[in-house]
Short mmCIF file of C-alpha atoms and ligand atoms in Angstrom, two decimals:
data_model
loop_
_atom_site.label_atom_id
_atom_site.label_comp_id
_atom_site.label_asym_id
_atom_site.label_seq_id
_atom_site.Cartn_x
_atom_site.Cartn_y
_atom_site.Cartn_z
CA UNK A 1 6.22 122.84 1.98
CA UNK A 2 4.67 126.15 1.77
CA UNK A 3 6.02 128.23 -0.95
CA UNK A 4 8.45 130.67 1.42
CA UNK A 5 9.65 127.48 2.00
CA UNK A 6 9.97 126.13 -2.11
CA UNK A 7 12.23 129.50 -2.25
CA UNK A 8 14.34 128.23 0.51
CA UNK A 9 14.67 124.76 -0.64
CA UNK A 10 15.59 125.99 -4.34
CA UNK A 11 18.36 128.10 -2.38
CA UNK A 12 19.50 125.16 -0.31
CA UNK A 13 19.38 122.89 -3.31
CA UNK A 14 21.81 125.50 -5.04
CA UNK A 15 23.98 125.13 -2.27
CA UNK A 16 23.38 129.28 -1.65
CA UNK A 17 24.19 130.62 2.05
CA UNK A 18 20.65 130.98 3.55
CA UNK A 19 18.98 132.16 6.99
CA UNK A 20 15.60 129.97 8.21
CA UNK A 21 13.86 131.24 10.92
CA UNK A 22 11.42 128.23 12.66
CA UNK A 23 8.36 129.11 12.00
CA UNK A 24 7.07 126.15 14.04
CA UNK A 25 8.77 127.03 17.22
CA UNK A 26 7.22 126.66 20.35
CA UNK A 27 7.37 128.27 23.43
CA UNK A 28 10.38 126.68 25.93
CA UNK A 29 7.58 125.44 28.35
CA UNK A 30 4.95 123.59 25.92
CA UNK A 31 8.14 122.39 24.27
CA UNK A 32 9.83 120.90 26.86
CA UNK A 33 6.91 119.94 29.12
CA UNK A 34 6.22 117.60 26.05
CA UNK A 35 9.77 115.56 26.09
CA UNK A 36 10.23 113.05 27.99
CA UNK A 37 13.80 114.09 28.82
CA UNK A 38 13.31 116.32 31.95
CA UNK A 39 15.59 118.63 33.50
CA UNK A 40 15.92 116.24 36.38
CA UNK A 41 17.99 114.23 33.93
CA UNK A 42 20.36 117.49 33.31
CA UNK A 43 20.87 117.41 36.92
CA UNK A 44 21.18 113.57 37.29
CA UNK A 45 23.96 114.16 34.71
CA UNK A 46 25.41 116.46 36.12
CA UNK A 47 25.92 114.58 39.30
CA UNK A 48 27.29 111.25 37.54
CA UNK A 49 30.06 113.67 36.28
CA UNK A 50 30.86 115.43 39.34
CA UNK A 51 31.06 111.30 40.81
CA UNK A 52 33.57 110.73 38.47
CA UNK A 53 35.68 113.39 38.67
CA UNK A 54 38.17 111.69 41.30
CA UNK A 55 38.76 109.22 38.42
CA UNK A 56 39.15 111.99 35.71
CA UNK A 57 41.48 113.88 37.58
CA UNK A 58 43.84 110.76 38.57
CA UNK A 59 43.55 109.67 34.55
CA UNK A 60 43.50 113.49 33.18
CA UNK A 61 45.80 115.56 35.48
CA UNK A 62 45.66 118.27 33.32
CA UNK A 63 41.75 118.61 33.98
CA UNK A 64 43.02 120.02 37.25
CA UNK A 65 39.61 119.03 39.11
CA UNK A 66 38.17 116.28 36.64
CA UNK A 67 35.69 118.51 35.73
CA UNK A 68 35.86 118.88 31.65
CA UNK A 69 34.43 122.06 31.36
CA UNK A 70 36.12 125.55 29.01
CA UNK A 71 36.15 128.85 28.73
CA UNK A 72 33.56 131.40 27.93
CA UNK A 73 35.88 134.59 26.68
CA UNK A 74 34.83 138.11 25.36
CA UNK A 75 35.95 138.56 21.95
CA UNK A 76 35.27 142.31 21.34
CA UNK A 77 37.96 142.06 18.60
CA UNK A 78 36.62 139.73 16.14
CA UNK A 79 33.18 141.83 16.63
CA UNK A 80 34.98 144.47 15.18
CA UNK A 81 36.68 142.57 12.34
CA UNK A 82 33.34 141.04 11.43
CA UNK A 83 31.20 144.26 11.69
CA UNK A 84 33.75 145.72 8.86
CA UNK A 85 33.92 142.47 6.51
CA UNK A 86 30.45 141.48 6.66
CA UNK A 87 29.31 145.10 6.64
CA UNK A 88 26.51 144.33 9.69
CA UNK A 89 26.22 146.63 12.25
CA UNK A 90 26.66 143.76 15.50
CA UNK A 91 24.60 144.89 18.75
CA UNK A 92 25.67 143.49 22.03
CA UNK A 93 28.74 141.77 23.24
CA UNK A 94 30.39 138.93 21.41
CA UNK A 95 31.45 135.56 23.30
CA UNK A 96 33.42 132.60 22.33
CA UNK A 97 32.45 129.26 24.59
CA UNK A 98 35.85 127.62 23.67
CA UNK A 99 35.08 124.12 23.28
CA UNK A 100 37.91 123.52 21.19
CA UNK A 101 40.00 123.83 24.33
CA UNK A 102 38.18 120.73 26.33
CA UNK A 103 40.81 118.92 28.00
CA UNK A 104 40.81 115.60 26.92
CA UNK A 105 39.68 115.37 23.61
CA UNK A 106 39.54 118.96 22.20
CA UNK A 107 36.07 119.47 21.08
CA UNK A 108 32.55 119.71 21.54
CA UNK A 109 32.40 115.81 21.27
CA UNK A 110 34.15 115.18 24.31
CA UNK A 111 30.66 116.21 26.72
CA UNK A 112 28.53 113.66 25.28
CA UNK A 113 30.97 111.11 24.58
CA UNK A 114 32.74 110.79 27.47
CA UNK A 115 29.18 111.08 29.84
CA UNK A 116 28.22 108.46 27.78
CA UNK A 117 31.25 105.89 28.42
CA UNK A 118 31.20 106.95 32.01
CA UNK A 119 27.58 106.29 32.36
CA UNK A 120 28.53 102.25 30.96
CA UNK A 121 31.27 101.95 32.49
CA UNK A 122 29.03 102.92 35.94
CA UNK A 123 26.27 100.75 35.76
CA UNK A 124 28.73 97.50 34.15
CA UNK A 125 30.45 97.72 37.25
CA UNK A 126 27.68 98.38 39.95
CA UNK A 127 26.01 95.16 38.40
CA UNK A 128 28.55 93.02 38.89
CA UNK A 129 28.74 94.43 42.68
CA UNK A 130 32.08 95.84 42.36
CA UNK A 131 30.94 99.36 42.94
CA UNK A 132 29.05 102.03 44.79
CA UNK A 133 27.40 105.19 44.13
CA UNK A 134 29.26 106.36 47.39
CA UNK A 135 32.62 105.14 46.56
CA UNK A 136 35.67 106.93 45.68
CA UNK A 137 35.58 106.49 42.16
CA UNK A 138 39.24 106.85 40.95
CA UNK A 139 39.36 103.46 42.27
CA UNK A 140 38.29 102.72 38.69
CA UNK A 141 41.62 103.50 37.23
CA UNK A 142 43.09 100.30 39.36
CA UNK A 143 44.54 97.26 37.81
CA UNK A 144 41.44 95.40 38.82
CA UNK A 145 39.23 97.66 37.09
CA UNK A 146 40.71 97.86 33.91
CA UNK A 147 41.36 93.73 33.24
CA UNK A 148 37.46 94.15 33.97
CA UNK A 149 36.64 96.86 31.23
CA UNK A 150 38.48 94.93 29.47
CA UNK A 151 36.01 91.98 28.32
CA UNK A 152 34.16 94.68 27.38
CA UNK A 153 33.75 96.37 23.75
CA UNK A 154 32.66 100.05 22.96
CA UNK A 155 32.31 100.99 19.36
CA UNK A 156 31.34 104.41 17.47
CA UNK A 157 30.78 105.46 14.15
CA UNK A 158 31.87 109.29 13.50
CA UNK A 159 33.52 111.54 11.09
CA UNK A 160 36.40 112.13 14.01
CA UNK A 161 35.93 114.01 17.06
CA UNK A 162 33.18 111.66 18.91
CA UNK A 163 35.45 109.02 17.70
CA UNK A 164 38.40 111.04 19.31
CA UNK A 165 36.45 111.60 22.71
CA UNK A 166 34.89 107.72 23.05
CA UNK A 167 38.35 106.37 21.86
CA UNK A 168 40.36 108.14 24.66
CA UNK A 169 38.23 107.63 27.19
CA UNK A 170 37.31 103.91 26.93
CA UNK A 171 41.09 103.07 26.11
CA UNK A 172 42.20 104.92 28.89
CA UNK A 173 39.87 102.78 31.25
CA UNK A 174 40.73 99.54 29.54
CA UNK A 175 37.87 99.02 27.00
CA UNK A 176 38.00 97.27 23.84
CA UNK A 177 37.20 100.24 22.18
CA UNK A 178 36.66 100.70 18.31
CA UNK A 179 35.76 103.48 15.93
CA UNK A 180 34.20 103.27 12.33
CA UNK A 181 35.54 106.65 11.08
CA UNK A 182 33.98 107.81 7.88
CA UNK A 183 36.10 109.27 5.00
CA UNK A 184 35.82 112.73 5.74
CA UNK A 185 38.21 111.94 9.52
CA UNK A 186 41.01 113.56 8.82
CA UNK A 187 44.52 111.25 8.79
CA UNK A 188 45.77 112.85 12.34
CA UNK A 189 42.65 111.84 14.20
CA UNK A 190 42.75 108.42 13.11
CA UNK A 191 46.89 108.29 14.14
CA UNK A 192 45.90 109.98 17.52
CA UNK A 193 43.39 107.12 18.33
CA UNK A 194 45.69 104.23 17.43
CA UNK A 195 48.34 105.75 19.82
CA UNK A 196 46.27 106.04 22.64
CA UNK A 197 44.95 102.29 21.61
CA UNK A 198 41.97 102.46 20.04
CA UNK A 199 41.19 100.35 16.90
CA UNK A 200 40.05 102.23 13.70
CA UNK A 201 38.30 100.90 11.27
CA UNK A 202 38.27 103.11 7.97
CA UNK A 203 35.28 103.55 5.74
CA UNK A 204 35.14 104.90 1.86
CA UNK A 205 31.91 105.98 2.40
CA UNK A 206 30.18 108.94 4.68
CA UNK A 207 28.83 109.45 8.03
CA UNK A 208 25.86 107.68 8.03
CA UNK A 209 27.68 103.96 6.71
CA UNK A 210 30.12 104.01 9.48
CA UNK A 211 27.31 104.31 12.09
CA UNK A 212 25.63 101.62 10.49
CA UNK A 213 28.51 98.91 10.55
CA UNK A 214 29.38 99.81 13.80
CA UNK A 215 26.20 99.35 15.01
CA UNK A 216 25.67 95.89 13.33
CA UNK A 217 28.74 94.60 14.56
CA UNK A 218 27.17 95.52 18.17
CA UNK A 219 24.44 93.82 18.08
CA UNK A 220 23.63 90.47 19.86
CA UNK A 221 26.69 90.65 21.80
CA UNK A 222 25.80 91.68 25.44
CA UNK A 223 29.77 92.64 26.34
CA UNK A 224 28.79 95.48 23.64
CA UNK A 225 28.05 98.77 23.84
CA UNK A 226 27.03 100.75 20.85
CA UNK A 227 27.37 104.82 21.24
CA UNK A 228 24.76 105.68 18.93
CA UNK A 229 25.46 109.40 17.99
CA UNK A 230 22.12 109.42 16.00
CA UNK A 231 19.81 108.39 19.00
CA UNK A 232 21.50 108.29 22.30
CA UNK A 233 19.72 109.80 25.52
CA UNK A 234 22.88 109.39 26.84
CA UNK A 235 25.06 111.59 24.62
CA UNK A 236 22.42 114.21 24.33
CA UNK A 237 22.24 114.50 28.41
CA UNK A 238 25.77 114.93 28.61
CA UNK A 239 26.01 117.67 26.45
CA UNK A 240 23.16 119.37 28.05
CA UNK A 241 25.18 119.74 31.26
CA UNK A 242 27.16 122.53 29.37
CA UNK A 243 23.88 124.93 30.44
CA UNK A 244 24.25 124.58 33.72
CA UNK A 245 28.25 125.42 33.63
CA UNK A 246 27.11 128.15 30.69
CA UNK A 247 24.66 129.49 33.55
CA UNK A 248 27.17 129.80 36.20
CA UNK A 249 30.03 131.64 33.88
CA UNK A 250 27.75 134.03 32.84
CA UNK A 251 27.25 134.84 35.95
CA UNK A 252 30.87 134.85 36.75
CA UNK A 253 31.37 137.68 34.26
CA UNK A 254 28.24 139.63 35.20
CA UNK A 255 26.08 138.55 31.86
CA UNK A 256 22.47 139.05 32.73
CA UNK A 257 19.87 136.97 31.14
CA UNK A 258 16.47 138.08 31.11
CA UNK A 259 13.34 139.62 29.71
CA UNK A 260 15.06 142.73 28.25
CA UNK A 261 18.93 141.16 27.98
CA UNK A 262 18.50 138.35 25.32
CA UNK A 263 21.55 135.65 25.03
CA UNK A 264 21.64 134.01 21.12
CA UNK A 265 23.93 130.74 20.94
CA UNK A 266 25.25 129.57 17.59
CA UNK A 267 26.10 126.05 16.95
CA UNK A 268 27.92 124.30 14.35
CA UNK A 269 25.21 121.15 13.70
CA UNK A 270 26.47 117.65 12.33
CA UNK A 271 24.07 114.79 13.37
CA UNK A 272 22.67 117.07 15.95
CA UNK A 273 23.24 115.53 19.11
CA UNK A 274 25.76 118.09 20.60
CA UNK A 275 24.20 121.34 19.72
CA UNK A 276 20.81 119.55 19.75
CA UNK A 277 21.65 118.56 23.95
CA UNK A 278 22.83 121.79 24.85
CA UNK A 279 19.73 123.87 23.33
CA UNK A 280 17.97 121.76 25.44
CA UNK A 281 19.66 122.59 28.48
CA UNK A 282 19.72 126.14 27.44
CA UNK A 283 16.07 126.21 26.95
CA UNK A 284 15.53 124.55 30.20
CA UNK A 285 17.91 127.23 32.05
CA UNK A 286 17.26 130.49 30.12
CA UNK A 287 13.64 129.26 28.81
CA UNK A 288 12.53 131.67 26.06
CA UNK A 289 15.24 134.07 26.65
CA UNK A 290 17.73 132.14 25.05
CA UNK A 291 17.62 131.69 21.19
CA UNK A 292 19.56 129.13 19.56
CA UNK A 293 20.73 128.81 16.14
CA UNK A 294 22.24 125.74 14.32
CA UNK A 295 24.61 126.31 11.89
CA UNK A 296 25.38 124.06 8.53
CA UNK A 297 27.80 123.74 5.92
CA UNK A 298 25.93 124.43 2.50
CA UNK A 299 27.57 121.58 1.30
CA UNK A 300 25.46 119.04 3.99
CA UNK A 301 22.52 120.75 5.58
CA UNK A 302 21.07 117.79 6.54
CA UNK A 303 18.96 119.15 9.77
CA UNK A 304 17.94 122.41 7.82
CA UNK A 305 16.46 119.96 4.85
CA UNK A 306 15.43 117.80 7.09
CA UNK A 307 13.01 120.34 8.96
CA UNK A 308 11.84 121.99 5.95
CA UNK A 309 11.06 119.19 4.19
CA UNK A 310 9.24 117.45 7.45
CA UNK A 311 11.04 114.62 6.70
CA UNK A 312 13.66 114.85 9.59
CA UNK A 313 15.74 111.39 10.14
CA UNK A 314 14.00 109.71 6.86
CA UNK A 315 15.98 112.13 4.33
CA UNK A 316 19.57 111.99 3.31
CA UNK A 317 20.67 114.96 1.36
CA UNK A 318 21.69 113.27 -1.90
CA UNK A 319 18.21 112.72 -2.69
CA UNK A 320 18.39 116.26 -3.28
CA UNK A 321 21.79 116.19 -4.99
CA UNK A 322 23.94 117.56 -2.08
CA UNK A 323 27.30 116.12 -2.10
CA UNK A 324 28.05 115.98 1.84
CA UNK A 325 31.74 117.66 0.90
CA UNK A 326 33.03 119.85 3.07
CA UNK A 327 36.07 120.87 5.01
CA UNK A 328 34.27 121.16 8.15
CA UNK A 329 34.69 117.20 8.66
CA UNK A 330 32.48 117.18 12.46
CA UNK A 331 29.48 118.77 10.12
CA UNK A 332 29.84 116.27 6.93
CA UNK A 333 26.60 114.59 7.66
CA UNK A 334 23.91 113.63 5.70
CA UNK A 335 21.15 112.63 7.16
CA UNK A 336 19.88 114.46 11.26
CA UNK A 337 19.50 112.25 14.27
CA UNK A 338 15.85 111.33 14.87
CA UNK A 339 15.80 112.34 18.32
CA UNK A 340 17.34 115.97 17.51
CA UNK A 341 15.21 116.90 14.51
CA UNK A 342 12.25 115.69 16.12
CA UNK A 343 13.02 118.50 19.56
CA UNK A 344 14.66 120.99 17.29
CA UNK A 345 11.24 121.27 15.21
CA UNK A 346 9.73 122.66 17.93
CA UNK A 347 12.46 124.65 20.39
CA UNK A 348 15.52 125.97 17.82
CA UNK A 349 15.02 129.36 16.69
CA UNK A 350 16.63 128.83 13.02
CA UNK A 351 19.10 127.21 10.91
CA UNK A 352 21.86 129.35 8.90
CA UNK A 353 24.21 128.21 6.44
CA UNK A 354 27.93 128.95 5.40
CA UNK A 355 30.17 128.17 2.05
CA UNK A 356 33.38 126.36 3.43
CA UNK A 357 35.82 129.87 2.24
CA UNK A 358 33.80 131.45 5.02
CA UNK A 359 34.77 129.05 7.28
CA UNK A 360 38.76 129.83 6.22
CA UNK A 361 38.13 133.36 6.23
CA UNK A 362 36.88 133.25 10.07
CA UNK A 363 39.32 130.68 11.43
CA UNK A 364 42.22 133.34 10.35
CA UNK A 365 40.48 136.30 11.84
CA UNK A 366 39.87 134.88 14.74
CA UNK A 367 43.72 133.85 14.96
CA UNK A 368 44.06 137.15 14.12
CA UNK A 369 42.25 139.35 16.13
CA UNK A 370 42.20 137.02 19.55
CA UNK A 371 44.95 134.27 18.49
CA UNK A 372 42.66 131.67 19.15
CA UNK A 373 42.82 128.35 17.06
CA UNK A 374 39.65 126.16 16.21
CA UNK A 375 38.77 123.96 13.40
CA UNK A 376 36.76 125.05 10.12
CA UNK A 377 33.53 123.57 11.53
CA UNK A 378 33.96 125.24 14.68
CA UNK A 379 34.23 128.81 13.16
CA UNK A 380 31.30 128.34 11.12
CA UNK A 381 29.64 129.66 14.23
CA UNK A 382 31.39 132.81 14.39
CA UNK A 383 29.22 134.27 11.49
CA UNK A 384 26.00 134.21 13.79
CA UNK A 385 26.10 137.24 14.86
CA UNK A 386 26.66 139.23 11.34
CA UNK A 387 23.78 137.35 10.23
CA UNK A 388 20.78 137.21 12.76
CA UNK A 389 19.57 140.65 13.08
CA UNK A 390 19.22 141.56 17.31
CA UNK A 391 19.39 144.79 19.50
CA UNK A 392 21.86 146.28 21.95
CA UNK A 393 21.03 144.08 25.10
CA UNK A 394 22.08 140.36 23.00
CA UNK A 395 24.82 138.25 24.20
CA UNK A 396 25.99 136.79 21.25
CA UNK A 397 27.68 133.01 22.26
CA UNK A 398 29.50 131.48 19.26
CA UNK A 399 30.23 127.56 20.11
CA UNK A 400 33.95 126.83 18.96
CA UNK A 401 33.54 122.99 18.78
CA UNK A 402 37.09 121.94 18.25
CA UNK A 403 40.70 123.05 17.09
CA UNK A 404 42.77 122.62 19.62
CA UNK A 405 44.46 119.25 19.20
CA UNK A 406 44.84 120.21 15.34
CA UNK A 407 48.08 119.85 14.47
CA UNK A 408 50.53 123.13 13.93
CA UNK A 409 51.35 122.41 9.75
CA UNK A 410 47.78 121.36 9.23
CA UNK A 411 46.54 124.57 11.41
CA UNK A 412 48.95 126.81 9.75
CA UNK A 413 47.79 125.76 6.18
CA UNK A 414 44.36 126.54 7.03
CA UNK A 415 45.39 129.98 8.31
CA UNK A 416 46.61 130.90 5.05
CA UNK A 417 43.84 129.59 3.05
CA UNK A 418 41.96 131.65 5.55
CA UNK A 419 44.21 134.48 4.34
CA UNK A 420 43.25 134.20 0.85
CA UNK A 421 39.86 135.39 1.44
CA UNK A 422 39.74 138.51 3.93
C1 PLP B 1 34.12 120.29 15.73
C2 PLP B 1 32.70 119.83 15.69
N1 PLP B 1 31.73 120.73 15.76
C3 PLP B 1 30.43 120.37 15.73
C4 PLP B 1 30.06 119.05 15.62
C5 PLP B 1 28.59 118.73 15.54
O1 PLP B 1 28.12 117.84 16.50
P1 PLP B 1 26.90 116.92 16.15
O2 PLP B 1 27.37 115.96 15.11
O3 PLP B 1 26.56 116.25 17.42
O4 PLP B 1 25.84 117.79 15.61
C6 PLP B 1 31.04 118.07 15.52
C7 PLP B 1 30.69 116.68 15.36
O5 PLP B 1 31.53 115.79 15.29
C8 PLP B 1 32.39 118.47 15.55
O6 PLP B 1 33.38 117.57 15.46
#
């Protein structure tokens, strides 16, 4: 660590608010040219997803087309509110990419998870001959199909929304699904799952021990799939098709992205994998005129310490006395996937971090100003732009990850905490 950096980690260590700016960043071409995840796989994605879609649609009606994609919506009112409480003069135009309105499973979670089941349930089924790529794939929701999922297991560990979007899915297509939920899932995610059938297994621990024993009780058993949110290709790819759809709404609204008109993405950061997979589709579609910033709870900045320590995956943050407590439950996470820390070394442009009030505070303004709901981890991205100094031309994204399946009484007593503070 070089000493800007022994400033930093004192701050971090202190659990103070800070900004890091990567240093080590590459350009998007020498960065991505050296992956060996390639765009191709974006598109191969992609594809899988729009194969499925018959089957989404006849499963999830109210997907309309079986495409789970959201909204990208101006918020010009919450610019204003955060200009005046923050005191920052915000250049550009201010965006919300509402996430927290997926159909399905209401959050960020629900791209990579679902991809991920989808991709199992694919290749389980063209094995065993009883499928084609060029088949109608809603056939899948038949009888026949699910007593055949069903000698199947899928299991997760998560702290509740990839649990939420891999425990929908795979019940709804007649897996044996179960989820190791750490302690930070909230009570009304676990009840949610065990009504739509999924089995939940409850830890006392964090994040990072309900991976583990979910993995373990994978392994060796070849009717098991693990959905490893710390390492999975699969997850990551199916969050990186949200650049492609991200590509096309901008469009939509008339958002150019180039040379001289900068876009800037915030994104709340758990593990990694979701805003580490869309990055990398952003990077791939907007190369080095997108930036993208990860955003952290100061209570468990696990891929902030992880970079500026250089140990990545092999640190958890209570070696450094960091208590992984925080209200933003998706972002209580200790320790940074290995794939994700490894790409986000060289292709994020920064890391800030948030005390949970602010996260209160931004969930009620953004009620107020735009009535929109979202979760406290999602709104930790709505600080971005008050925060990371740009000029006229930026597009300022803020990723809401989740909120919408919260429930009212537990929404409407985080409003009014919310209210406390602004
Ligand atoms: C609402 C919400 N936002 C952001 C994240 C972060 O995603 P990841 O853990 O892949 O970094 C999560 C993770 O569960 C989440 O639930």
């Amino acid at each position: 660590m070089n000493n800007y950096n022994k400033t930093l980690f004192d701050k971090i260590v202190a659990l103070q608010p800070v900004v890091w700016i990567n240093s080590k960043k590459q350009g998007a071409e020498e960065a991505l040219s050296a992956m060996d995840i390639t765009y191709e796989d974006i598109l191969d994605a992609e594809k899988r997803l729009q194969r499925f879609a018959p089957l989404i649609k006849k499963l999830f009606p109210e997907t309309d087309d079986g495409i789970i994609e959201s909204p990208l919506v101006e918020i010009p009112y919450m610019k204003e509110e955060v200009q005046k409480t923050y005191g920052r003069d915000i250049k550009g135009t201010m965006y919300l990419k509402c996430d927290s309105h997926l159909k399905v499973a209401g959050s960020i979670k629900a791209r990579g998870g679902i991809y991920e089941v989808l991709k199992y349930a694919e290749g389980i089924a063209i094995n065993k001959g009883l499928l084609e790529i060029g088949d109608d794939y809603s056939k899948l929701a038949d009888k026949e199909f699910k007593d055949f999922f069903s000698a199947y297991k899928i299991a997760v560990g998560s702290t509740g929304n990839l649990g939420l979007s891999i425990g929908i899915i795979s019940a709804a297509m007649g897996f044996n699904v179960t989820v190791h939920m750490s302690r930070d899932a909230k009570a009304w995610k676990k009840r949610l799952l065990r009504e739509k059938g999924a089995n939940v297994i409850e830890y006392a621990d964090d994040y990072s021990k309900a991976v583990e024993e979910g993995r373990k009780q994978c392994m060796g058993d070849d009717h098991a799939h693990f959905v490893d949110d710390e390492n999975s290709k699969d997850l990551f790819l199916g969050y990186s098709v949200a650049a492609l759809r991200l590509k096309k709404q901008l469009e939509d609204v008339g958002v150019k992205v180039d040379e001289s008109h900068q876009l800037i993405v915030y994104l709340p950061c758990g593990v990694g994998g979701a805003p580490g997979g869309i990055s990398f589709g952003l990077k791939h579609v907007f190369s080095d005129n997108v930036k993208c910033y990860f955003v952290e709870p100061t209570h468990a900045p696990c891929m902030l310490l992880g970079l500026i320590t250089e140990k990545k995956s092999d640190m958890h943050i209570r070696e450094y006395g960091i208590d992984n407590l925080t209200e933003a439950d998706g972002l209580a996470v200790g320790s940074p996937s290995k794939l994700v820390s490894d790409l986000a070394e060289k292709l994020i442009d920064g890391v800030y971090t948030l005390h949970d009030d602010e996260l209160f505070k931004l969930l009620a303004m953004l009620k107020d100003t735009q009535d929109i709901k979202i979760e406290p981890s999602a709104a930790s991205s709505l600080l971005g732009p008050a925060v990371v100094g740009t000029d006229k031309n930026t597009t300022h994204i803020c990723w809401a990850t989740g909120g919408s399946f919260v429930p009212s009484d537990l929404y409407l007593d985080m409003y009014q905490r919310g209210k406390e503070y602004y």
